[in-house]
mmCIF file of C-alpha atoms in Angstrom:
data_model
loop_
_atom_site.group_PDB
_atom_site.id
_atom_site.type_symbol
_atom_site.label_atom_id
_atom_site.label_comp_id
_atom_site.label_asym_id
_atom_site.label_seq_id
_atom_site.Cartn_x
_atom_site.Cartn_y
_atom_site.Cartn_z
ATOM 1 C CA UNK A 272 0.000 0.000 0.000
ATOM 2 C CA UNK A 273 1.123 3.565 -0.749
ATOM 3 C CA UNK A 274 0.238 6.178 1.890
ATOM 4 C CA UNK A 275 0.846 9.897 1.542
ATOM 5 C CA UNK A 276 0.864 11.242 5.103
ATOM 6 C CA UNK A 277 2.759 14.480 4.445
ATOM 7 C CA UNK A 278 -0.111 16.820 3.587
ATOM 8 C CA UNK A 279 1.401 19.625 5.680
ATOM 9 C CA UNK A 280 4.396 19.734 3.317
ATOM 10 C CA UNK A 281 2.286 19.958 0.171
ATOM 11 C CA UNK A 282 -0.915 18.533 -1.263
ATOM 12 C CA UNK A 283 -1.847 17.014 -4.594
ATOM 13 C CA UNK A 284 -3.650 19.508 -6.799
ATOM 14 C CA UNK A 285 -7.380 18.770 -6.944
ATOM 15 C CA UNK A 286 -9.191 17.945 -10.173
ATOM 16 C CA UNK A 287 -11.318 21.080 -9.848
ATOM 17 C CA UNK A 288 -8.285 23.298 -9.371
ATOM 18 C CA UNK A 289 -6.456 21.701 -12.298
ATOM 19 C CA UNK A 290 -9.505 22.026 -14.538
ATOM 20 C CA UNK A 291 -9.882 25.678 -13.573
ATOM 21 C CA UNK A 292 -6.236 26.303 -14.476
ATOM 22 C CA UNK A 293 -6.508 24.461 -17.810
ATOM 23 C CA UNK A 294 -9.661 26.333 -18.735
ATOM 24 C CA UNK A 295 -7.992 29.617 -17.775
ATOM 25 C CA UNK A 296 -4.995 28.894 -20.014
ATOM 26 C CA UNK A 297 -7.302 28.204 -22.925
ATOM 27 C CA UNK A 298 -9.840 31.000 -22.442
ATOM 28 C CA UNK A 299 -7.943 33.826 -20.731
ATOM 29 C CA UNK A 300 -4.569 33.851 -22.479
ATOM 30 C CA UNK A 301 -4.402 37.641 -22.760
ATOM 31 C CA UNK A 302 -2.335 39.861 -20.491
ATOM 32 C CA UNK A 303 -4.606 41.294 -17.759
ATOM 33 C CA UNK A 304 -2.904 44.670 -18.229
ATOM 34 C CA UNK A 305 -3.751 44.876 -21.950
ATOM 35 C CA UNK A 306 -6.598 47.117 -23.070
ATOM 36 C CA UNK A 307 -7.974 44.851 -25.814
ATOM 37 C CA UNK A 308 -10.778 42.333 -25.370
ATOM 38 C CA UNK A 309 -8.488 39.385 -24.528
ATOM 39 C CA UNK A 310 -6.791 41.504 -21.873
ATOM 40 C CA UNK A 311 -10.084 42.664 -20.395
ATOM 41 C CA UNK A 312 -11.305 39.064 -20.186
ATOM 42 C CA UNK A 313 -8.126 38.036 -18.385
ATOM 43 C CA UNK A 314 -8.430 40.968 -15.993
ATOM 44 C CA UNK A 315 -12.031 40.001 -15.239
ATOM 45 C CA UNK A 316 -10.905 36.447 -14.420
ATOM 46 C CA UNK A 317 -8.160 37.832 -12.176
ATOM 47 C CA UNK A 318 -10.541 40.045 -10.254
ATOM 48 C CA UNK A 319 -13.110 37.256 -9.938
ATOM 49 C CA UNK A 320 -10.450 35.072 -8.304
ATOM 50 C CA UNK A 321 -9.428 37.948 -6.026
ATOM 51 C CA UNK A 322 -13.038 38.340 -4.923
ATOM 52 C CA UNK A 323 -13.388 34.604 -4.283
ATOM 53 C CA UNK A 324 -10.268 34.508 -2.085
ATOM 54 C CA UNK A 325 -11.469 37.599 -0.222
ATOM 55 C CA UNK A 326 -14.878 36.035 0.367
ATOM 56 C CA UNK A 327 -13.278 32.943 1.908
ATOM 57 C CA UNK A 328 -11.509 35.190 4.442
ATOM 58 C CA UNK A 329 -14.350 37.694 4.995
ATOM 59 C CA UNK A 330 -12.133 40.366 3.447
ATOM 60 C CA UNK A 331 -12.605 42.953 0.698
ATOM 61 C CA UNK A 332 -11.215 42.168 -2.772
ATOM 62 C CA UNK A 333 -9.020 45.274 -2.631
ATOM 63 C CA UNK A 334 -7.301 43.886 0.477
ATOM 64 C CA UNK A 335 -5.913 40.828 -1.359
ATOM 65 C CA UNK A 336 -2.486 40.893 -3.030
ATOM 66 C CA UNK A 337 -1.217 37.894 -4.980
ATOM 67 C CA UNK A 338 2.284 36.536 -4.317
ATOM 68 C CA UNK A 339 4.442 33.571 -5.265
ATOM 69 C CA UNK A 340 3.596 31.781 -2.021
ATOM 70 C CA UNK A 341 3.514 31.927 1.748
ATOM 71 C CA UNK A 342 7.177 32.785 2.304
ATOM 72 C CA UNK A 343 6.988 35.820 0.046
ATOM 73 C CA UNK A 344 3.773 36.955 1.722
ATOM 74 C CA UNK A 345 5.369 36.589 5.174
ATOM 75 C CA UNK A 346 8.454 38.537 4.117
ATOM 76 C CA UNK A 347 6.396 41.310 2.545
ATOM 77 C CA UNK A 348 4.036 41.694 5.497
ATOM 78 C CA UNK A 349 6.724 41.736 8.178
ATOM 79 C CA UNK A 350 9.198 44.034 6.437
ATOM 80 C CA UNK A 351 6.494 46.517 5.513
ATOM 81 C CA UNK A 352 4.933 46.528 8.985
ATOM 82 C CA UNK A 353 8.408 47.101 10.411
ATOM 83 C CA UNK A 354 8.972 49.984 7.992
ATOM 84 C CA UNK A 355 5.658 51.573 9.008
ATOM 85 C CA UNK A 356 6.600 51.249 12.664
ATOM 86 C CA UNK A 357 10.098 52.652 12.154
ATOM 87 C CA UNK A 358 8.646 55.849 10.692
ATOM 88 C CA UNK A 359 6.841 56.331 14.007
ATOM 89 C CA UNK A 360 9.883 55.461 16.090
ATOM 90 C CA UNK A 361 8.582 51.954 16.833
ATOM 91 C CA UNK A 362 11.255 49.320 16.272
ATOM 92 C CA UNK A 363 10.124 46.483 18.541
ATOM 93 C CA UNK A 364 8.693 43.301 17.001
ATOM 94 C CA UNK A 365 7.029 40.345 18.768
ATOM 95 C CA UNK A 366 6.752 36.773 17.523
ATOM 96 C CA UNK A 367 7.121 33.229 18.888
ATOM 97 C CA UNK A 368 10.058 30.875 19.168
ATOM 98 C CA UNK A 369 8.500 28.263 16.873
ATOM 99 C CA UNK A 370 7.476 30.267 13.823
ATOM 100 C CA UNK A 371 8.240 29.112 10.289
ATOM 101 C CA UNK A 372 11.690 30.185 9.123
ATOM 102 C CA UNK A 373 10.073 32.531 6.601
ATOM 103 C CA UNK A 374 9.159 34.597 9.654
ATOM 104 C CA UNK A 375 12.160 33.933 11.889
ATOM 105 C CA UNK A 376 14.757 34.633 9.205
ATOM 106 C CA UNK A 377 12.962 37.832 8.212
ATOM 107 C CA UNK A 378 13.050 38.931 11.848
ATOM 108 C CA UNK A 379 16.760 38.088 12.013
ATOM 109 C CA UNK A 380 17.365 40.320 8.989
ATOM 110 C CA UNK A 381 15.443 43.142 10.657
ATOM 111 C CA UNK A 382 17.505 42.791 13.845
ATOM 112 C CA UNK A 383 20.555 43.615 11.743
ATOM 113 C CA UNK A 384 18.748 46.812 10.751
ATOM 114 C CA UNK A 385 18.333 47.896 14.361
ATOM 115 C CA UNK A 386 15.001 46.328 15.287
ATOM 116 C CA UNK A 387 14.538 44.559 18.603
ATOM 117 C CA UNK A 388 12.721 41.204 18.539
ATOM 118 C CA UNK A 389 10.948 39.436 21.413
ATOM 119 C CA UNK A 390 10.200 35.735 20.855
ATOM 120 C CA UNK A 391 7.435 34.498 23.124
ATOM 121 C CA UNK A 392 7.642 31.003 24.651
ATOM 122 C CA UNK A 393 5.078 28.457 23.459
ATOM 123 C CA UNK A 394 5.356 26.048 26.397
ATOM 124 C CA UNK A 395 5.106 22.273 26.313
ATOM 125 C CA UNK A 396 1.637 22.302 24.755
ATOM 126 C CA UNK A 397 2.782 24.500 21.863
ATOM 127 C CA UNK A 398 0.448 27.386 22.672
ATOM 128 C CA UNK A 399 0.964 31.101 23.226
ATOM 129 C CA UNK A 400 -0.302 32.507 26.525
ATOM 130 C CA UNK A 401 -2.312 35.703 26.011
ATOM 131 C CA UNK A 402 -1.193 37.363 29.283
ATOM 132 C CA UNK A 403 2.443 36.847 28.276
ATOM 133 C CA UNK A 404 1.767 38.357 24.880
ATOM 134 C CA UNK A 405 0.042 41.396 26.340
ATOM 135 C CA UNK A 406 2.849 41.887 28.864
ATOM 136 C CA UNK A 407 5.435 41.836 26.054
ATOM 137 C CA UNK A 408 3.809 44.710 24.133
ATOM 138 C CA UNK A 409 5.583 48.039 24.676
ATOM 139 C CA UNK A 410 5.065 51.614 23.589
ATOM 140 C CA UNK A 411 7.519 51.057 20.740
ATOM 141 C CA UNK A 412 6.025 47.742 19.535
ATOM 142 C CA UNK A 413 5.279 47.915 15.814
ATOM 143 C CA UNK A 414 4.108 44.381 15.033
ATOM 144 C CA UNK A 415 2.999 41.089 16.501
ATOM 145 C CA UNK A 416 3.365 38.130 14.116
ATOM 146 C CA UNK A 417 2.083 34.760 15.343
ATOM 147 C CA UNK A 418 1.306 31.807 13.093
ATOM 148 C CA UNK A 419 -2.302 30.592 12.979
ATOM 149 C CA UNK A 420 -1.350 26.888 13.031
ATOM 150 C CA UNK A 421 2.137 25.568 13.648
ATOM 151 C CA UNK A 422 3.473 23.708 10.652
ATOM 152 C CA UNK A 423 5.165 20.942 12.652
ATOM 153 C CA UNK A 424 3.017 20.213 15.698
ATOM 154 C CA UNK A 425 -0.280 21.557 14.341
ATOM 155 C CA UNK A 426 -1.257 23.574 17.405
ATOM 156 C CA UNK A 427 -3.901 26.240 16.788
ATOM 157 C CA UNK A 428 -3.068 29.564 18.395
ATOM 158 C CA UNK A 429 -5.649 31.831 20.126
ATOM 159 C CA UNK A 430 -5.828 34.113 17.093
ATOM 160 C CA UNK A 431 -8.977 35.995 18.088
ATOM 161 C CA UNK A 432 -7.494 36.781 21.505
ATOM 162 C CA UNK A 433 -4.226 37.960 19.977
ATOM 163 C CA UNK A 434 -6.103 40.132 17.503
ATOM 164 C CA UNK A 435 -8.182 41.718 20.268
ATOM 165 C CA UNK A 436 -5.094 42.564 22.342
ATOM 166 C CA UNK A 437 -3.218 44.017 19.374
ATOM 167 C CA UNK A 438 -6.167 46.110 18.190
ATOM 168 C CA UNK A 439 -6.696 47.454 21.711
ATOM 169 C CA UNK A 440 -2.987 48.291 22.034
ATOM 170 C CA UNK A 441 -2.758 49.849 18.574
ATOM 171 C CA UNK A 442 -0.226 47.269 17.312
ATOM 172 C CA UNK A 443 -0.353 45.644 13.874
ATOM 173 C CA UNK A 444 -1.091 41.902 13.903
ATOM 174 C CA UNK A 445 0.120 39.555 11.152
ATOM 175 C CA UNK A 446 -0.529 35.827 11.064
ATOM 176 C CA UNK A 447 1.082 33.188 8.889
ATOM 177 C CA UNK A 448 -2.044 31.179 8.030
ATOM 178 C CA UNK A 449 -0.357 28.870 5.519
ATOM 179 C CA UNK A 450 -1.305 25.750 7.522
ATOM 180 C CA UNK A 451 -4.747 27.064 8.464
ATOM 181 C CA UNK A 452 -6.211 28.280 5.171
ATOM 182 C CA UNK A 453 -8.464 25.675 3.620
ATOM 183 C CA UNK A 454 -8.535 23.661 6.849
ATOM 184 C CA UNK A 455 -10.102 26.091 9.327
ATOM 185 C CA UNK A 456 -12.706 28.857 8.931
ATOM 186 C CA UNK A 457 -10.881 32.198 8.823
ATOM 187 C CA UNK A 458 -12.551 35.554 9.476
ATOM 188 C CA UNK A 459 -10.100 38.437 9.367
ATOM 189 C CA UNK A 460 -12.719 40.919 10.568
ATOM 190 C CA UNK A 461 -13.963 38.944 13.561
ATOM 191 C CA UNK A 462 -10.424 37.998 14.598
ATOM 192 C CA UNK A 463 -9.069 41.536 14.100
ATOM 193 C CA UNK A 464 -6.273 40.357 11.812
ATOM 194 C CA UNK A 465 -4.391 43.135 10.028
ATOM 195 C CA UNK A 466 -2.256 41.016 7.683
ATOM 196 C CA UNK A 467 -2.464 37.339 6.733
ATOM 197 C CA UNK A 468 -0.404 35.024 4.510
ATOM 198 C CA UNK A 469 -1.510 31.872 2.679
ATOM 199 C CA UNK A 470 -0.208 29.487 -0.008
ATOM 200 C CA UNK A 471 -2.210 27.610 -2.633
ATOM 201 C CA UNK A 472 -0.377 24.291 -2.507
ATOM 202 C CA UNK A 473 -1.338 23.652 1.110
ATOM 203 C CA UNK A 474 -5.029 23.130 0.228
ATOM 204 C CA UNK A 475 -4.863 21.224 -3.069
ATOM 205 C CA UNK A 476 -4.088 24.246 -5.214
ATOM 206 C CA UNK A 477 -1.027 24.832 -7.407
ATOM 207 C CA UNK A 478 2.504 25.541 -6.212
ATOM 208 C CA UNK A 479 4.154 28.908 -6.739
ATOM 209 C CA UNK A 480 1.158 31.070 -5.877
ATOM 210 C CA UNK A 481 -0.084 32.596 -2.636
ATOM 211 C CA UNK A 482 -1.796 35.660 -1.253
ATOM 212 C CA UNK A 483 -1.332 38.396 1.309
ATOM 213 C CA UNK A 484 -4.302 40.034 2.996
ATOM 214 C CA UNK A 485 -3.675 43.602 4.149
ATOM 215 C CA UNK A 486 -6.456 45.420 5.988
ATOM 216 C CA UNK A 487 -7.630 48.576 4.260
ATOM 217 C CA UNK A 488 -5.850 51.653 5.561
ATOM 218 C CA UNK A 489 -2.562 49.919 6.413
ATOM 219 C CA UNK A 490 0.306 51.354 4.324
ATOM 220 C CA UNK A 491 1.960 48.774 2.094
ATOM 221 C CA UNK A 492 5.226 49.538 0.332
ATOM 222 C CA UNK A 493 6.268 48.147 -3.023
ATOM 223 C CA UNK A 494 7.688 44.641 -3.137
ATOM 224 C CA UNK A 495 8.720 44.632 -6.826
ATOM 225 C CA UNK A 496 9.122 47.753 -8.935
ATOM 226 C CA UNK A 497 8.030 47.827 -12.551
ATOM 227 C CA UNK A 498 4.528 47.866 -13.960
ATOM 228 C CA UNK A 499 1.250 48.624 -12.240
ATOM 229 C CA UNK A 500 0.228 45.084 -11.302
ATOM 230 C CA UNK A 501 -1.273 44.469 -7.855
ATOM 231 C CA UNK A 502 -2.164 48.135 -7.575
ATOM 232 C CA UNK A 503 1.434 49.087 -8.278
ATOM 233 C CA UNK A 504 2.804 47.155 -5.284
ATOM 234 C CA UNK A 505 4.101 43.984 -6.958
ATOM 235 C CA UNK A 506 5.128 44.393 -10.577
ATOM 236 C CA UNK A 507 5.172 41.539 -13.077
ATOM 237 C CA UNK A 508 2.551 39.856 -15.230
ATOM 238 C CA UNK A 509 0.230 37.930 -12.946
ATOM 239 C CA UNK A 510 0.285 34.131 -12.761
ATOM 240 C CA UNK A 511 -3.353 34.051 -13.794
ATOM 241 C CA UNK A 512 -3.782 30.250 -14.143
ATOM 242 C CA UNK A 513 -2.176 29.735 -10.733
ATOM 243 C CA UNK A 514 -4.331 32.423 -9.121
ATOM 244 C CA UNK A 515 -7.527 31.003 -10.625
ATOM 245 C CA UNK A 516 -6.517 27.483 -9.540
ATOM 246 C CA UNK A 517 -5.768 28.667 -6.008
ATOM 247 C CA UNK A 518 -9.134 30.398 -5.703
ATOM 248 C CA UNK A 519 -10.957 27.288 -6.896
ATOM 249 C CA UNK A 520 -9.001 25.076 -4.489
ATOM 250 C CA UNK A 521 -9.712 27.346 -1.510
ATOM 251 C CA UNK A 522 -13.435 27.385 -2.244
ATOM 252 C CA UNK A 523 -13.454 23.605 -2.631
ATOM 253 C CA UNK A 524 -11.452 23.029 0.555
ATOM 254 C CA UNK A 525 -13.942 24.995 2.634
ATOM 255 C CA UNK A 526 -16.990 23.153 1.309
ATOM 256 C CA UNK A 527 -18.327 20.708 3.938
ATOM 257 C CA UNK A 528 -15.252 21.491 6.011
ATOM 258 C CA UNK A 529 -16.801 20.436 9.332
ATOM 259 C CA UNK A 530 -17.722 17.023 7.958
ATOM 260 C CA UNK A 531 -14.261 16.578 6.452
ATOM 261 C CA UNK A 532 -12.553 17.538 9.698
ATOM 262 C CA UNK A 533 -14.735 15.128 11.665
ATOM 263 C CA UNK A 534 -13.615 12.241 9.450
ATOM 264 C CA UNK A 535 -9.972 13.338 9.581
ATOM 265 C CA UNK A 536 -10.193 13.583 13.380
ATOM 266 C CA UNK A 537 -11.382 9.972 13.599
ATOM 267 C CA UNK A 538 -8.293 8.854 11.665
ATOM 268 C CA UNK A 539 -6.024 11.012 13.772
ATOM 269 C CA UNK A 540 -7.336 9.777 17.094
ATOM 270 C CA UNK A 541 -7.121 6.151 16.028
ATOM 271 C CA UNK A 542 -3.509 6.710 15.010
ATOM 272 C CA UNK A 543 -2.689 8.581 18.214
ATOM 273 C CA UNK A 544 -4.170 5.913 20.475
ATOM 274 C CA UNK A 545 -2.255 3.149 18.692
ATOM 275 C CA UNK A 546 1.098 4.919 18.323
ATOM 276 C CA UNK A 547 1.176 6.053 21.951
ATOM 277 C CA UNK A 548 1.141 2.378 22.917
ATOM 278 C CA UNK A 549 4.729 2.167 21.634
ATOM 279 C CA UNK A 550 7.013 2.450 24.697
ATOM 280 C CA UNK A 551 8.949 5.690 25.231
ATOM 281 C CA UNK A 552 6.776 7.625 22.778
ATOM 282 C CA UNK A 553 5.341 11.094 23.270
ATOM 283 C CA UNK A 554 2.879 13.254 21.374
ATOM 284 C CA UNK A 555 4.229 16.771 20.862
ATOM 285 C CA UNK A 556 1.873 19.679 21.433
ATOM 286 C CA UNK A 557 -1.674 19.858 22.734
ATOM 287 C CA UNK A 558 -3.783 16.893 21.671
ATOM 288 C CA UNK A 559 -6.978 18.934 21.679
ATOM 289 C CA UNK A 560 -5.988 22.347 20.296
ATOM 290 C CA UNK A 561 -4.381 21.134 17.094
ATOM 291 C CA UNK A 562 -5.296 20.793 13.443
ATOM 292 C CA UNK A 563 -7.473 17.752 12.821
ATOM 293 C CA UNK A 564 -4.951 16.035 10.562
ATOM 294 C CA UNK A 565 -1.705 16.686 12.446
ATOM 295 C CA UNK A 566 0.228 14.280 14.655
ATOM 296 C CA UNK A 567 3.820 14.786 15.799
ATOM 297 C CA UNK A 568 5.612 12.153 17.875
ATOM 298 C CA UNK A 569 9.040 11.614 19.345
ATOM 299 C CA UNK A 570 10.435 8.108 19.821
ATOM 300 C CA UNK A 571 13.286 7.794 22.303
ATOM 301 C CA UNK A 572 16.419 6.093 21.045
ATOM 302 C CA UNK A 573 16.093 6.566 17.279
ATOM 303 C CA UNK A 574 16.831 9.185 14.640
ATOM 304 C CA UNK A 575 13.953 10.720 12.712
ATOM 305 C CA UNK A 576 15.783 10.486 9.388
ATOM 306 C CA UNK A 577 16.223 6.716 9.715
ATOM 307 C CA UNK A 578 12.575 6.367 10.660
ATOM 308 C CA UNK A 579 11.477 8.246 7.549
ATOM 309 C CA UNK A 580 13.652 6.122 5.267
ATOM 310 C CA UNK A 581 12.314 2.866 6.685
ATOM 311 C CA UNK A 582 8.729 4.079 6.418
ATOM 312 C CA UNK A 583 9.385 5.137 2.836
ATOM 313 C CA UNK A 584 10.545 1.602 2.049
ATOM 314 C CA UNK A 585 7.146 0.458 3.303
ATOM 315 C CA UNK A 586 5.334 2.949 1.056
ATOM 316 C CA UNK A 587 4.570 5.553 3.748
ATOM 317 C CA UNK A 588 5.445 9.196 2.998
ATOM 318 C CA UNK A 589 5.881 11.222 6.187
ATOM 319 C CA UNK A 590 8.281 13.837 7.545
ATOM 320 C CA UNK A 591 10.253 14.758 10.633
ATOM 321 C CA UNK A 592 9.156 18.393 10.521
ATOM 322 C CA UNK A 593 9.008 21.245 8.043
ATOM 323 C CA UNK A 594 9.776 20.354 4.421
ATOM 324 C CA UNK A 595 11.645 23.672 4.210
ATOM 325 C CA UNK A 596 14.289 22.406 6.661
ATOM 326 C CA UNK A 597 14.388 18.727 5.663
ATOM 327 C CA UNK A 598 18.048 19.010 4.600
ATOM 328 C CA UNK A 599 19.165 20.174 8.039
ATOM 329 C CA UNK A 600 20.775 17.804 10.544
ATOM 330 C CA UNK A 601 19.863 20.080 13.448
ATOM 331 C CA UNK A 602 16.956 19.105 15.706
ATOM 332 C CA UNK A 603 13.676 20.897 15.048
ATOM 333 C CA UNK A 604 13.611 24.420 16.475
ATOM 334 C CA UNK A 605 9.879 23.885 17.027
ATOM 335 C CA UNK A 606 10.416 20.894 19.297
ATOM 336 C CA UNK A 607 13.253 22.630 21.116
ATOM 337 C CA UNK A 608 10.867 25.549 21.734
ATOM 338 C CA UNK A 609 8.472 23.067 23.363
ATOM 339 C CA UNK A 610 11.254 22.211 25.816
ATOM 340 C CA UNK A 611 12.355 18.862 24.396
ATOM 341 C CA UNK A 612 16.034 17.907 24.782
ATOM 342 C CA UNK A 613 17.951 17.896 21.493
ATOM 343 C CA UNK A 614 18.509 14.131 21.581
ATOM 344 C CA UNK A 615 14.766 13.510 21.904
ATOM 345 C CA UNK A 616 13.830 16.101 19.265
ATOM 346 C CA UNK A 617 16.032 14.251 16.769
ATOM 347 C CA UNK A 618 13.635 11.285 16.877
ATOM 348 C CA UNK A 619 10.503 13.036 15.640
ATOM 349 C CA UNK A 620 7.838 11.968 13.160
ATOM 350 C CA UNK A 621 5.120 14.182 11.669
ATOM 351 C CA UNK A 622 2.075 12.497 10.168
ATOM 352 C CA UNK A 623 -0.237 14.959 8.431
ATOM 353 C CA UNK A 624 -3.534 13.808 6.953
ATOM 354 C CA UNK A 625 -6.474 15.401 5.168
ATOM 355 C CA UNK A 626 -9.742 14.404 3.530
ATOM 356 C CA UNK A 627 -7.949 12.513 0.751
ATOM 357 C CA UNK A 628 -6.593 9.964 3.249
ATOM 358 C CA UNK A 629 -8.552 6.886 4.330
ATOM 359 C CA UNK A 630 -9.028 4.814 7.465
ATOM 360 C CA UNK A 631 -7.411 1.896 5.631
ATOM 361 C CA UNK A 632 -4.279 3.994 5.250
ATOM 362 C CA UNK A 633 -4.336 4.822 8.958
ATOM 363 C CA UNK A 634 -4.611 1.095 9.722
ATOM 364 C CA UNK A 635 -1.605 0.410 7.502
ATOM 365 C CA UNK A 636 0.493 2.993 9.375
ATOM 366 C CA UNK A 637 -0.547 1.368 12.661
ATOM 367 C CA UNK A 638 0.499 -2.014 11.260
ATOM 368 C CA UNK A 639 3.900 -0.870 10.007
ATOM 369 C CA UNK A 640 5.180 1.774 12.432
ATOM 370 C CA UNK A 641 5.671 -0.259 15.645
ATOM 371 C CA UNK A 642 7.824 -2.821 13.844
ATOM 372 C CA UNK A 643 9.926 -0.091 12.228
ATOM 373 C CA UNK A 644 10.504 1.601 15.603
ATOM 374 C CA UNK A 645 11.383 -1.758 17.189
ATOM 375 C CA UNK A 646 13.857 -2.573 14.411
ATOM 376 C CA UNK A 647 15.579 0.803 14.615
ATOM 377 C CA UNK A 648 15.838 0.640 18.393
ATOM 378 C CA UNK A 649 17.427 -2.801 18.149
ATOM 379 C CA UNK A 650 20.198 -1.255 16.044
ATOM 380 C CA UNK A 651 20.533 1.920 18.115
ATOM 381 C CA UNK A 652 23.350 2.373 20.646
ATOM 382 C CA UNK A 653 21.339 5.295 22.045
ATOM 383 C CA UNK A 654 18.392 3.001 22.854
ATOM 384 C CA UNK A 655 20.619 0.727 24.932
ATOM 385 C CA UNK A 656 21.025 3.648 27.323
ATOM 386 C CA UNK A 657 17.354 4.630 27.599
ATOM 387 C CA UNK A 658 15.397 1.474 26.871
#
């Protein structure tokens, strides 16, 4: 059996999204900036997709800017919010210790430009504490950026509470919603979100396309200079087929979402109950306040890379953390932020499921994984010291 249990890394494009892209290539081949009929038709398709994405977030179409993906959207949002703050003498930024590197590396670059960064702890359950966040906000705080759902342990942050605190304090609030969009209902108005990033390939849309929501009235500087695309903020001919495919995928992902999540949760809980029977195994992050399809375990005495290779030989695709850091030999910064020792964090496994997975696939993982862990521990000199 072949099992794809790495949906958090990327998803297979859906038939509806692919069909929307193919149709767009055939029907709307003109440049959206051209004044002739083919250009006007392409522009209409572009703006329809913008409106559809906005509707899924309870935003206005004019608040949506298209990007090449989540990392670009994160970079754009954070650097521009920092620039706005600097003009007012505010050069303090707040985030968490387990953000995606698209956020953390951007913050590191800003520190070199004289900004001060506070990284909030996320505790053993992988959750931000609202009182700690509020206490960290200062008179010179320009931005709070906290991810909606963690990409490794799947914990869902108290976004509405963060938004309320930031709005009350007059601080901009950005959230990296790459792992949340298409999987959770998002309402930027109700949650008082000022800026939000998403990526199409995380919810069965195409790769290489994403979006940034920026609340009306917030200044946004240019990302790319050139033509007048994206209201003059991001020059370059738009990836119209990708944008149309992303919009279709987001709409599709949110249809019957509660029913889908209920089925995914059944798979997840069955997996969790079975895998936690393996000795010296721990589930990382809150079991309750996490995305329906996410599970992240550590197994004492083994290396995560070896575990992944053995599972791959059995037809199971999984990961040890973020796909963006899969080439690194360092333990996950996310798991270290949860307080795990480095030697334990090395033995992690992330299983991420969605509505395309089946209970039969979950049963196959349950059948295969204990034997793989047992085999690796038998070969491990580390296990001899802890087993």
